[in-house]
Amino acid sequence: MGLLATGTPLAWPEAKQKANQVREWGIEQLLAIWNRAKGKARDVLLWGDEIEYLVVAFDDEGQKVRLSLRQADILKALAKDEELCKQGGCVPDLQRVARNDDKLPIFHPEFGRFMLESTPGKPWGIGFKDLLDVEPNMKWRRVIAKDHMNPNEYPITLTTFPRLGTKDDFTSPYFPPSGEKLRSQFLPDEIANPHIRFPTLAANIRARRGRKVEINVPIFKDVHTSSPFRDPTVDYDLEKWPEDDDVRNGAAKNDHIYMDAMAFGMGSCCLQITFQAKNITEGRQLYDQLSPLGPIMLALTAATPIYKGFLADTDVRWNQISRAVDDRTAEELGEQPLKHSRWRIPKSRYASNSTYISLDPRLRPEYLDPDLIVDPAIYDRLVAGGMDALLATHFAHLFIRDPIVVFAEDLDRLDLTNTDHFENLQSTNWQHIRFKPPPADADIGWRVEFRPMEIQMTDFENAAFAIFIVLVTRAILSFELNFYIPIPRTTENMETAHKRNAVLNDRFYFRKDPFPARPVKSNGSLSGAATPLAQPSRPPTPTGPIEDEYALMTIDEIINGQTDTSDDGAPGFPGLIPLVESYLNSVNVDVETRCDLARYLDLIRNRASGKLWTGAKWIRDFVRTHAEYRGDSVVSERVCYDLVREVERVTEEGPGAGGPMFRTAAVRVGGGDEKGPNHSRA
């Protein structure tokens, strides 16, 4: 969740006039942080996870499920719980009590009034006990949230609500669509958190863009899907707002599901992991090395095959959120010649990373984005203020954007002990890895936020992916691993990750040899790999054509390793799980802990190999084998109800109930394949 300031928000015409001031003051605050904290160091890595829930309300009599818009009531119930208050409370946004038990989790509001966000009460450490506490803590958070909801409500961890934006009453309570802020054909303004930041953000994105956001997701063509498919929910005759002309001007594409509001993206849930590095050097290293892993983890966690009551021909959420907050003008998009805008901007402000920032000698200029746009005046100011060129380039790129939400009260005086103007822009650049300087008001270090993963249905899965990415960071730092590939290849990989069943059907660019070139001493060898894990004091700069450094690989090969050698006789990529296991070998983990960790690594291993299904495949199969599914790509109210009920059951009962998501030897009842629906499931 972004910065939740309060005050008098400026409408876009006024905010636009103040954009340069906010940018300039934000850069001065950044330089103040830089000079104050560039030498800041921590002793050990800390990390935290962020889980987001959709709150649903079941109507068992009517066989319907709706989104519950009671976020505020649930948070108030949590805040008023006397027993929780005695432990320090768990809703700091609503409470002024001293937290005397950091174990109690924390709950926050999110963009949608049907969403909750939860985090652990204090950061996790790198100790293996902490890793094994993650899943129980996630289960506990869900129990606490559920205990403060109505009996018919449940906090599910689906990425999106399957029928968000349909023509029926998909929210409780019901509100009509097409309000002043969103101006959506499909969603009411009341679906968004009423905090002034959120409706202002949605309205100003639309105003800056000059039209509503345009989200088109390819329809999954089943045996009875109309061709061409024209989204039947679109009203081409609506004339309530000027932006209603968008669909008459071609905004809704044939063979696509059309959506027109920020809430279709920011109403999505995800799993995010934030790492606190021991110092800025380590933080910059993690930022760079995690970047190529983003698309791999996005595809591996795929869980979003339904939008607006239709099966989509994609499996993940990323591009839909990207388009939902895309404030670029027609000129910035390249649709019109530059006249009023300063430059053409290749990506939305919610996009994959476009920079590397580490001073690692292995970072070659050829890896950088050749189309990167930076603000030269901001770059010059940062360099003059003492920042190195690489990091100055990163922030000068982020600050090509305009601030979207500007509060009048913040423009009176520049406060260099605050970070409000910096965070205004930093927090609305939603890249798949975020580099976070220390805040001004807390003893917190340099952080890196890993953002691409989809939320999973069960706490077991969410814990598994959190633990896995933490262990990967330990292997990166311990073995000086090198995952650099050119940034444009990572951008391509992000697109590939959206394809249906990309985890099995597609290949991704990945570095062939992650090891340092100059071995010093071995910490053990990998099973099936001849290359030792080495720890040089200073990795050398690579030489030779960069095209020789990476290749197209399946996710199975990236996660589990390649068994064959390359054409030049070099060993294949060892695999992320073997790298993690070699790290665990090097730190002498006890047998019982290794067995516990193996449960989580096995989920990752088997999902990458195809022995276990992604959530997206499981959801798609559930729909297509439902007795009421007609093979027309439509996810009806009854199918949606049964699906969400089944998700609740799997969540409560755990891996034993998830069929092919968790059991490699499961026998499928009814089947159903990509050629057509199977109506065997009741």
XYZ file of C-alpha atoms in Angstrom:
682
model
C 0.000 0.000 0.000
C 1.269 3.452 -0.868
C 1.739 6.554 1.202
C -1.451 7.384 3.165
C -1.134 11.086 3.826
C -4.060 13.360 4.620
C -4.916 16.893 3.611
C -6.574 18.801 0.792
C -5.888 16.977 -2.479
C -5.475 19.008 -5.649
C -7.485 18.172 -8.732
C -5.284 17.300 -11.699
C -5.081 20.767 -13.319
C -3.772 22.240 -10.046
C -1.593 19.215 -9.255
C -0.009 19.463 -12.698
C 1.061 23.033 -11.970
C 2.805 21.868 -8.790
C 4.470 18.777 -10.270
C 7.902 20.344 -10.739
C 7.901 21.657 -7.185
C 7.078 18.218 -5.791
C 9.770 16.593 -7.930
C 12.412 19.151 -6.930
C 11.562 18.929 -3.239
C 11.435 15.138 -3.468
C 14.974 15.083 -4.853
C 16.204 17.350 -2.059
C 14.651 14.977 0.472
C 16.309 12.043 -1.298
C 19.687 13.731 -1.100
C 19.127 14.372 2.597
C 18.397 10.652 3.065
C 21.455 9.770 0.987
C 23.816 11.913 2.991
C 22.314 10.815 6.283
C 22.068 7.082 5.602
C 24.551 6.050 2.888
C 26.861 4.691 5.588
C 24.067 3.061 7.588
C 24.713 -0.601 8.328
C 22.793 -3.389 10.016
C 24.221 -6.549 11.521
C 21.928 -9.127 9.947
C 19.346 -9.471 7.231
C 15.758 -8.895 8.270
C 12.748 -9.505 6.088
C 8.991 -9.387 6.099
C 6.076 -10.688 4.083
C 2.880 -8.941 3.075
C -0.328 -10.908 2.516
C -3.421 -9.367 0.945
C -6.917 -10.807 1.336
C -10.200 -10.446 -0.497
C -13.119 -10.410 1.936
C -16.048 -12.329 0.474
C -19.590 -12.760 1.747
C -21.382 -16.044 1.044
C -25.119 -16.252 0.370
C -25.657 -19.976 0.729
C -29.399 -19.778 0.184
C -29.007 -17.905 -3.083
C -25.843 -19.818 -4.040
C -23.961 -16.561 -4.567
C -20.746 -15.044 -3.327
C -20.102 -11.316 -3.258
C -17.282 -9.002 -2.292
C -17.843 -7.585 1.176
C -17.213 -3.839 1.342
C -16.815 -3.903 5.126
C -13.071 -3.275 5.290
C -13.510 -0.314 7.646
C -15.868 -2.236 9.953
C -13.487 -5.192 10.150
C -10.513 -2.970 10.961
C -12.552 -1.173 13.635
C -13.541 -4.516 15.154
C -9.898 -5.519 15.280
C -8.929 -2.187 16.822
C -11.636 -2.417 19.511
C -10.815 -5.976 20.539
C -9.829 -5.539 24.196
C -7.745 -8.690 24.320
C -5.758 -7.603 21.269
C -5.396 -4.101 22.714
C -3.834 -5.562 25.854
C -1.168 -7.068 23.613
C -0.550 -3.748 21.897
C -3.197 -3.876 19.171
C -2.863 -4.866 15.539
C -4.323 -1.884 13.633
C -1.827 0.962 14.149
C -3.750 3.169 11.718
C -6.650 3.256 14.203
C -4.929 2.815 17.551
C -2.681 4.789 19.860
C -1.567 2.007 22.155
C 1.968 0.886 22.924
C 2.782 -2.389 21.227
C 4.099 -4.594 24.024
C 4.021 -7.820 22.054
C 5.634 -7.640 18.639
C 4.344 -11.109 17.834
C 0.843 -9.785 17.193
C 0.348 -9.281 13.435
C -0.571 -5.959 11.887
C -3.518 -5.223 9.604
C -3.830 -2.303 7.181
C -6.444 -1.063 4.724
C -5.841 -1.477 1.000
C -7.146 0.154 -2.190
C -10.338 -1.882 -2.350
C -12.942 -1.694 0.388
C -13.070 -5.482 0.048
C -9.361 -5.931 0.840
C -7.172 -6.337 3.914
C -3.402 -6.352 4.171
C -1.496 -8.216 6.875
C 2.137 -8.363 7.914
C 3.956 -10.064 10.792
C 4.198 -8.000 13.953
C 7.965 -7.701 13.657
C 10.464 -8.514 10.901
C 11.642 -12.059 10.417
C 15.316 -12.859 10.891
C 17.392 -15.240 8.818
C 17.376 -17.907 11.542
C 15.782 -21.167 10.471
C 13.340 -21.040 13.365
C 11.960 -17.851 11.862
C 11.550 -19.553 8.493
C 9.581 -22.369 10.071
C 7.386 -19.884 11.954
C 6.182 -18.189 8.764
C 3.392 -20.599 7.852
C 1.910 -20.789 11.384
C 2.021 -16.981 11.534
C 0.183 -16.673 8.215
C -2.454 -19.120 9.443
C -2.802 -17.118 12.669
C -3.297 -13.870 10.764
C -6.108 -15.391 8.743
C -7.770 -16.725 11.896
C -7.580 -13.319 13.603
C -9.059 -11.607 10.550
C -11.856 -14.197 10.215
C -12.723 -13.893 13.913
C -13.558 -10.217 13.378
C -15.787 -10.736 10.352
C -19.427 -11.643 10.031
C -20.196 -15.380 10.148
C -20.814 -15.505 6.383
C -17.583 -13.681 5.515
C -14.172 -15.154 4.787
C -10.705 -13.752 3.964
C -9.639 -15.598 0.818
C -6.292 -15.207 -0.903
C -7.303 -15.158 -4.537
C -5.591 -12.631 -6.786
C -8.847 -11.220 -8.109
C -12.522 -11.769 -7.475
C -13.757 -13.794 -10.465
C -16.851 -11.664 -11.133
C -15.553 -8.191 -10.291
C -17.249 -5.835 -12.753
C -20.101 -8.039 -13.946
C -23.606 -6.710 -14.409
C -25.021 -8.415 -11.321
C -24.772 -7.372 -7.655
C -21.227 -8.610 -7.044
C -20.705 -6.432 -3.944
C -22.354 -6.370 -0.540
C -23.834 -3.848 -0.110
C -24.647 -3.078 -3.729
C -23.860 0.288 -5.340
C -24.532 1.275 -8.955
C -21.555 1.818 -11.282
C -20.421 4.942 -13.129
C -19.605 7.321 -10.273
C -17.750 10.611 -10.665
C -14.297 9.393 -9.574
C -13.903 6.126 -11.499
C -16.488 6.855 -14.221
C -16.488 3.132 -14.867
C -19.202 1.295 -16.744
C -18.698 -1.663 -14.460
C -17.618 -0.528 -10.986
C -19.045 1.874 -8.409
C -16.877 4.544 -6.805
C -17.779 2.976 -3.453
C -15.645 -0.060 -4.247
C -12.503 1.944 -3.466
C -11.218 2.786 -0.010
C -12.796 6.158 0.880
C -9.461 7.574 2.133
C -8.998 10.679 0.020
C -5.770 9.372 -1.536
C -7.464 6.542 -3.424
C -10.339 8.294 -5.245
C -7.981 11.188 -6.002
C -5.396 8.788 -7.399
C -7.993 7.164 -9.650
C -9.486 10.475 -10.802
C -6.129 12.156 -11.471
C -4.746 9.185 -13.403
C -7.798 9.388 -15.639
C -7.530 13.172 -15.959
C -3.811 13.167 -16.734
C -4.261 10.426 -19.306
C -7.116 12.305 -20.960
C -9.376 9.252 -20.994
C -10.183 6.254 -18.859
C -7.583 3.551 -18.400
C -7.870 0.833 -21.025
C -7.468 -2.790 -19.966
C -7.966 -5.505 -22.569
C -7.247 -9.114 -21.628
C -7.371 -11.841 -24.297
C -10.399 -14.099 -23.951
C -9.808 -17.823 -23.551
C -11.353 -19.381 -26.652
C -13.229 -22.484 -25.572
C -15.326 -24.745 -27.797
C -18.441 -22.555 -27.625
C -16.865 -19.118 -27.206
C -18.176 -16.727 -29.847
C -15.684 -15.685 -32.510
C -14.981 -12.905 -32.741
C -15.744 -12.400 -29.076
C -17.272 -9.000 -28.306
C -17.466 -8.336 -24.582
C -21.243 -8.475 -23.942
C -20.984 -6.382 -20.769
C -19.888 -3.236 -22.646
C -22.583 -0.578 -23.072
C -21.775 1.316 -26.265
C -24.750 3.636 -25.771
C -23.858 4.944 -22.312
C -23.487 8.753 -22.275
C -23.158 9.785 -18.640
C -19.553 11.073 -18.722
C -17.380 12.403 -21.564
C -15.114 9.366 -21.135
C -18.001 7.103 -22.124
C -16.947 7.891 -25.687
C -13.884 5.670 -25.139
C -15.659 2.469 -26.143
C -17.172 4.122 -29.199
C -13.640 5.142 -30.177
C -12.340 1.592 -30.049
C -11.211 1.130 -26.433
C -12.859 -2.305 -26.188
C -11.032 -4.724 -28.489
C -12.519 -7.782 -30.162
C -11.561 -11.114 -28.586
C -10.709 -9.348 -25.319
C -12.272 -8.804 -21.900
C -12.561 -5.026 -21.495
C -12.102 -3.166 -18.194
C -11.960 0.561 -17.613
C -10.956 1.460 -14.051
C -8.031 1.495 -11.658
C -9.848 -0.854 -9.282
C -9.586 -3.730 -11.766
C -5.838 -3.649 -11.182
C -5.358 -2.242 -7.706
C -8.126 -4.522 -6.481
C -5.731 -7.433 -7.013
C -3.912 -9.258 -4.225
C -0.287 -10.346 -4.219
C 2.480 -11.743 -2.037
C 5.331 -9.292 -1.436
C 8.596 -9.839 0.389
C 10.758 -6.986 1.690
C 14.397 -7.511 2.631
C 16.433 -5.221 4.841
C 20.060 -5.434 3.746
C 22.981 -4.988 6.095
C 24.070 -1.892 4.113
C 23.417 -0.026 0.896
C 25.957 -2.099 -1.055
C 24.177 -5.327 -0.203
C 20.812 -3.742 -0.942
C 21.928 -2.654 -4.389
C 23.328 -6.110 -5.070
C 20.047 -7.786 -4.092
C 18.040 -5.342 -6.203
C 20.041 -6.269 -9.302
C 20.280 -10.001 -8.755
C 16.598 -10.450 -7.884
C 15.449 -8.548 -10.960
C 15.919 -11.401 -13.490
C 14.114 -13.757 -11.081
C 10.929 -11.659 -11.141
C 9.331 -13.093 -14.298
C 10.254 -16.626 -13.253
C 8.479 -16.266 -9.920
C 5.528 -14.538 -11.583
C 4.958 -17.507 -13.898
C 5.605 -20.024 -11.117
C 2.940 -18.422 -8.898
C 0.388 -17.897 -11.710
C -3.092 -17.645 -10.185
C -5.229 -15.249 -12.274
C -7.142 -16.919 -15.124
C -10.485 -15.087 -14.679
C -11.505 -11.472 -15.213
C -14.992 -9.970 -15.031
C -16.716 -13.328 -15.190
C -14.772 -14.677 -18.191
C -11.891 -17.103 -18.560
C -8.860 -15.220 -19.848
C -6.133 -16.514 -22.110
C -3.521 -15.294 -19.631
C -2.565 -16.634 -16.201
C -1.188 -13.675 -14.218
C -2.242 -10.218 -13.048
C 0.782 -7.994 -13.772
C -0.131 -6.337 -17.072
C -3.688 -5.745 -15.952
C -2.479 -3.726 -12.960
C 0.018 -1.968 -15.212
C -2.747 -0.797 -17.519
C -5.048 0.052 -14.627
C -2.686 2.795 -13.401
C -1.224 3.828 -16.752
C -1.409 7.626 -16.714
C 0.623 8.176 -19.900
C -0.787 10.653 -22.388
C -1.288 9.827 -26.062
C 1.993 11.623 -26.782
C 3.902 9.674 -24.119
C 2.433 6.458 -25.504
C 3.686 7.332 -28.984
C 0.176 7.610 -30.411
C 0.671 11.294 -31.248
C 3.764 13.432 -31.992
C 5.367 15.078 -28.979
C 3.944 18.554 -28.485
C 3.005 19.042 -24.833
C 4.786 16.053 -23.248
C 8.551 15.934 -22.759
C 9.238 12.407 -23.987
C 7.781 9.114 -25.131
C 7.734 6.714 -22.180
C 8.006 3.011 -23.080
C 6.421 1.603 -19.902
C 3.581 2.291 -17.500
C 4.503 3.471 -14.009
C 3.577 -0.081 -12.922
C 6.078 -2.154 -14.888
C 9.147 -4.326 -14.808
C 12.414 -2.715 -13.750
C 14.385 -0.642 -16.227
C 17.594 -0.104 -14.225
C 20.439 -1.901 -12.521
C 22.013 -0.037 -9.608
C 24.812 -2.126 -8.084
C 28.443 -1.046 -8.293
C 29.252 -4.699 -9.000
C 32.146 -4.953 -11.490
C 30.231 -7.748 -13.230
C 27.563 -5.238 -14.325
C 28.379 -4.582 -17.978
C 27.037 -1.532 -19.842
C 25.491 -3.914 -22.366
C 23.077 -5.156 -19.683
C 21.470 -1.725 -19.282
C 18.266 -0.588 -20.965
C 19.210 1.262 -24.177
C 15.813 3.010 -24.237
C 15.927 4.286 -20.651
C 14.401 7.737 -20.178
C 15.888 9.967 -17.471
C 15.334 13.552 -16.428
C 18.751 15.160 -17.088
C 18.231 18.033 -14.644
C 17.387 15.638 -11.822
C 20.347 13.431 -12.719
C 22.692 16.434 -12.609
C 21.319 17.541 -9.230
C 21.777 14.092 -7.709
C 25.340 13.762 -8.991
C 26.153 17.269 -7.779
C 24.746 16.233 -4.403
C 27.230 13.366 -4.149
C 25.271 10.407 -5.515
C 27.070 8.063 -7.902
C 26.014 8.012 -11.545
C 24.354 4.601 -11.506
C 22.014 5.310 -8.585
C 21.401 8.860 -9.834
C 20.283 7.363 -13.155
C 17.848 5.080 -11.334
C 16.122 7.893 -9.447
C 16.268 10.293 -12.409
C 14.344 7.633 -14.303
C 11.695 7.212 -11.597
C 11.248 10.985 -11.417
C 10.251 11.381 -15.067
C 6.742 10.708 -13.729
C 4.375 13.320 -12.411
C 3.110 13.133 -8.823
C -0.536 12.092 -9.050
C -1.817 12.966 -5.572
C -0.631 16.337 -4.238
C -1.859 17.807 -0.955
C -2.008 21.584 -0.731
C -0.753 21.614 2.867
C 2.516 19.898 1.843
C 3.549 22.729 -0.475
C 4.099 25.432 2.127
C 7.576 24.473 3.306
C 10.291 21.991 2.351
C 11.024 19.726 5.313
C 14.304 17.860 4.843
C 13.609 15.716 7.892
C 10.553 14.314 6.113
C 10.244 12.128 3.009
C 6.707 12.962 1.884
C 7.582 14.435 -1.515
C 10.128 11.730 -2.269
C 7.680 8.995 -1.301
C 4.962 10.656 -3.360
C 6.858 9.614 -6.492
C 8.756 6.616 -5.143
C 5.589 4.901 -3.924
C 3.746 5.414 -7.234
C 6.511 3.838 -9.303
C 5.335 0.257 -8.926
C 8.215 -1.719 -10.411
C 8.670 -5.435 -9.910
C 11.643 -4.788 -7.603
C 11.685 -1.634 -5.498
C 14.782 -0.119 -3.863
C 13.749 1.606 -0.639
C 15.953 4.094 1.253
C 15.695 4.240 5.049
C 12.705 6.258 6.322
C 13.408 9.443 8.220
C 11.478 8.524 11.355
C 12.564 4.936 12.134
C 15.706 2.928 12.726
C 15.337 0.931 9.517
C 17.975 0.157 6.907
C 18.164 0.001 3.112
C 15.489 -2.334 1.782
C 14.564 -4.206 -1.361
C 10.960 -5.157 -2.089
C 10.271 -8.223 -4.248
C 6.875 -7.578 -5.828
C 6.053 -9.891 -8.765
C 4.606 -12.969 -7.035
C 0.901 -13.778 -7.190
C -0.905 -14.476 -3.944
C -1.571 -18.183 -3.403
C -4.730 -19.821 -2.104
C -3.193 -21.448 0.949
C -0.899 -20.295 3.711
C 1.331 -23.285 2.973
C 1.960 -22.060 -0.576
C 2.511 -18.453 0.459
C 4.956 -19.554 3.127
C 6.752 -21.820 0.644
C 7.345 -19.032 -1.855
C 8.352 -16.576 0.855
C 10.845 -19.038 2.344
C 12.201 -19.975 -1.070
C 12.954 -16.420 -2.159
C 14.586 -15.711 1.224
C 16.854 -18.733 0.790
C 17.670 -17.644 -2.750
C 18.888 -14.289 -1.417
C 21.103 -16.115 1.074
C 22.599 -18.186 -1.722
C 23.137 -15.065 -3.850
C 25.044 -13.291 -1.112
C 26.914 -16.309 0.200
C 28.144 -17.520 -3.180
C 28.359 -14.178 -5.046
C 25.965 -15.526 -7.657
C 25.570 -13.595 -10.883
C 22.154 -13.595 -12.586
C 22.717 -10.526 -14.777
C 21.048 -10.541 -18.173
C 20.205 -7.515 -20.353
C 17.221 -5.605 -19.004
C 15.289 -5.898 -22.297
C 15.405 -9.702 -21.892
C 13.813 -9.406 -18.439
C 11.136 -7.177 -19.978
C 10.474 -9.876 -22.595
C 10.364 -12.509 -19.862
C 7.658 -10.552 -18.032
C 5.498 -10.727 -21.147
C 6.185 -14.445 -21.551
C 5.108 -15.048 -17.941
C 1.576 -13.917 -18.841
C 0.989 -16.757 -21.288
C -1.376 -19.511 -20.309
C 0.573 -22.293 -18.583
C 3.863 -20.508 -19.304
C 5.417 -22.402 -16.415
C 5.428 -25.523 -18.607
C 4.978 -24.366 -22.185
C 7.405 -21.484 -22.559
C 11.068 -20.643 -22.178
C 12.669 -17.664 -20.497
C 15.994 -15.906 -20.953
C 18.292 -16.739 -18.069
C 21.989 -16.597 -17.340
C 23.776 -19.856 -18.132
C 26.592 -19.671 -15.580
C 25.840 -17.942 -12.259
C 29.194 -18.673 -10.670
C 32.081 -16.266 -10.155
C 34.773 -16.731 -12.760
C 37.678 -16.859 -10.313
C 37.270 -19.670 -7.749
C 38.949 -19.207 -4.414
C 37.557 -21.976 -2.275
C 34.654 -24.325 -2.553
C 31.803 -24.514 -0.049
C 30.683 -27.818 -1.459
C 29.439 -28.890 -4.828
C 26.026 -29.166 -6.327
C 24.396 -32.462 -6.972
C 24.791 -33.181 -10.649
C 26.935 -30.101 -11.324
C 30.675 -30.099 -11.737
C 31.118 -26.403 -11.017
C 32.074 -25.641 -7.400
C 30.501 -22.836 -5.472
C 33.238 -20.272 -5.067
C 33.659 -17.134 -3.016
C 36.082 -14.717 -4.669
C 36.898 -11.521 -2.852
C 36.082 -9.430 -5.925
C 34.266 -10.952 -8.891
C 35.950 -9.966 -12.152
C 34.257 -8.104 -14.983
C 32.981 -10.594 -17.603
C 34.223 -10.396 -21.164
C 32.991 -11.716 -24.495
C 29.639 -11.285 -26.267
C 26.779 -10.921 -23.802
C 24.618 -13.123 -26.033
C 26.845 -16.027 -25.004
C 26.047 -15.444 -21.333
C 22.354 -16.327 -21.387
C 19.978 -18.718 -23.116
C 16.320 -19.637 -23.297
C 15.416 -22.111 -20.548
C 12.279 -23.700 -19.199
C 11.256 -22.851 -15.669
C 11.950 -26.452 -14.745
C 15.555 -25.957 -15.895
C 15.858 -22.656 -14.025
C 14.434 -24.039 -10.783
C 15.649 -27.652 -10.851
C 18.696 -27.418 -13.100
C 19.793 -28.645 -16.497
C 21.066 -32.197 -16.762
C 22.787 -31.770 -20.127
C 25.917 -29.839 -20.935
C 25.880 -27.022 -23.481
C 27.251 -27.254 -27.002
C 30.632 -25.984 -25.803
C 30.874 -28.683 -23.147
C 30.121 -26.388 -20.203
C 27.831 -27.761 -17.492
C 24.198 -26.731 -17.671
C 22.568 -24.233 -15.323
C 22.630 -25.831 -11.860
C 19.119 -24.759 -10.803
C 17.939 -22.442 -8.051
C 16.850 -25.232 -5.721
C 20.210 -27.048 -5.948
C 21.871 -23.692 -5.242
C 19.655 -23.229 -2.188
C 20.353 -26.778 -1.037
C 24.084 -26.206 -1.403
C 23.724 -23.100 0.759
C 21.860 -25.138 3.375
C 24.642 -27.732 3.247
C 27.215 -25.022 3.868
C 25.541 -23.798 7.066
C 25.024 -27.228 8.621
C 21.282 -27.202 9.157
C 20.061 -30.000 11.421
C 18.221 -32.923 9.866
C 14.806 -32.109 11.353
C 14.906 -28.534 10.088
C 16.059 -29.690 6.651
C 13.096 -32.058 6.493
C 10.717 -29.253 7.426
C 12.208 -26.929 4.812
C 12.078 -29.720 2.223
C 8.258 -29.620 2.307
C 8.360 -26.076 0.991
C 11.140 -26.651 -1.528
C 9.305 -29.699 -2.858
C 6.307 -27.531 -3.703
C 8.522 -25.208 -5.745
C 10.414 -28.101 -7.328
C 7.307 -30.010 -8.366
C 5.393 -27.009 -9.601
C 8.320 -26.064 -11.836
C 8.473 -29.589 -13.235
C 4.732 -29.760 -13.851
C 4.072 -32.498 -11.305
C 1.982 -29.979 -9.390
C -0.365 -27.429 -10.919
C -0.292 -23.674 -10.599
C -3.304 -22.027 -9.022
C -4.251 -20.658 -12.449
C -4.390 -24.136 -13.972
C -6.373 -25.474 -11.025
C -8.922 -22.637 -11.189
C -9.292 -22.953 -14.956
C -9.793 -26.695 -14.635
C -12.370 -26.245 -11.861
C -14.407 -23.917 -14.057
C -14.144 -26.019 -17.194
C -15.145 -29.242 -15.428
C -18.056 -27.686 -13.533
C -21.438 -29.141 -14.389
C -22.898 -25.704 -15.175
C -20.044 -24.508 -17.394
C -21.140 -24.290 -21.032
C -17.802 -24.160 -22.780
C -18.344 -20.493 -23.637
C -15.676 -18.910 -21.385
C -18.359 -17.557 -19.012
C -17.862 -18.002 -15.259
C -21.433 -17.836 -13.997
C -22.600 -16.805 -10.543
C -23.098 -20.455 -9.528
C -19.700 -21.515 -10.845
C -18.110 -18.561 -9.037
C -19.874 -19.490 -5.789
C -18.729 -23.103 -5.964
C -15.201 -22.045 -6.915
C -14.799 -19.652 -3.993
C -16.332 -22.188 -1.605
C -13.803 -24.742 -2.832
C -10.982 -22.237 -2.344
C -12.200 -21.720 1.219
C -12.222 -25.491 1.786
C -8.725 -25.957 0.384
C -7.489 -23.042 2.490
C -8.951 -24.484 5.681
C -8.006 -28.119 5.085
C -4.565 -27.412 3.615
C -2.501 -29.323 1.058
C -4.453 -32.531 1.590
C -7.466 -30.945 -0.110
C -5.884 -29.271 -3.121
C -5.656 -32.228 -5.485
C -3.118 -31.680 -8.267
C -1.951 -28.406 -6.726
C -0.345 -30.411 -3.920
C -0.436 -34.160 -4.658
C 1.773 -35.473 -7.434
C 0.051 -38.843 -7.427
C -3.496 -37.487 -7.349
C -5.977 -39.203 -9.630
C -8.096 -36.637 -11.422
C -11.824 -37.165 -11.415
C -13.393 -35.939 -14.628
C -10.251 -34.551 -16.230
C -10.921 -31.818 -18.747
C -8.208 -30.600 -21.102
C -7.397 -27.598 -23.259
C -9.524 -28.937 -26.132
C -12.872 -28.665 -24.464
C -14.832 -28.654 -21.196
C -15.656 -31.711 -19.175
C -18.893 -31.573 -17.226
C -18.071 -34.279 -14.706
C -17.719 -32.023 -11.659
C -20.853 -31.176 -9.735
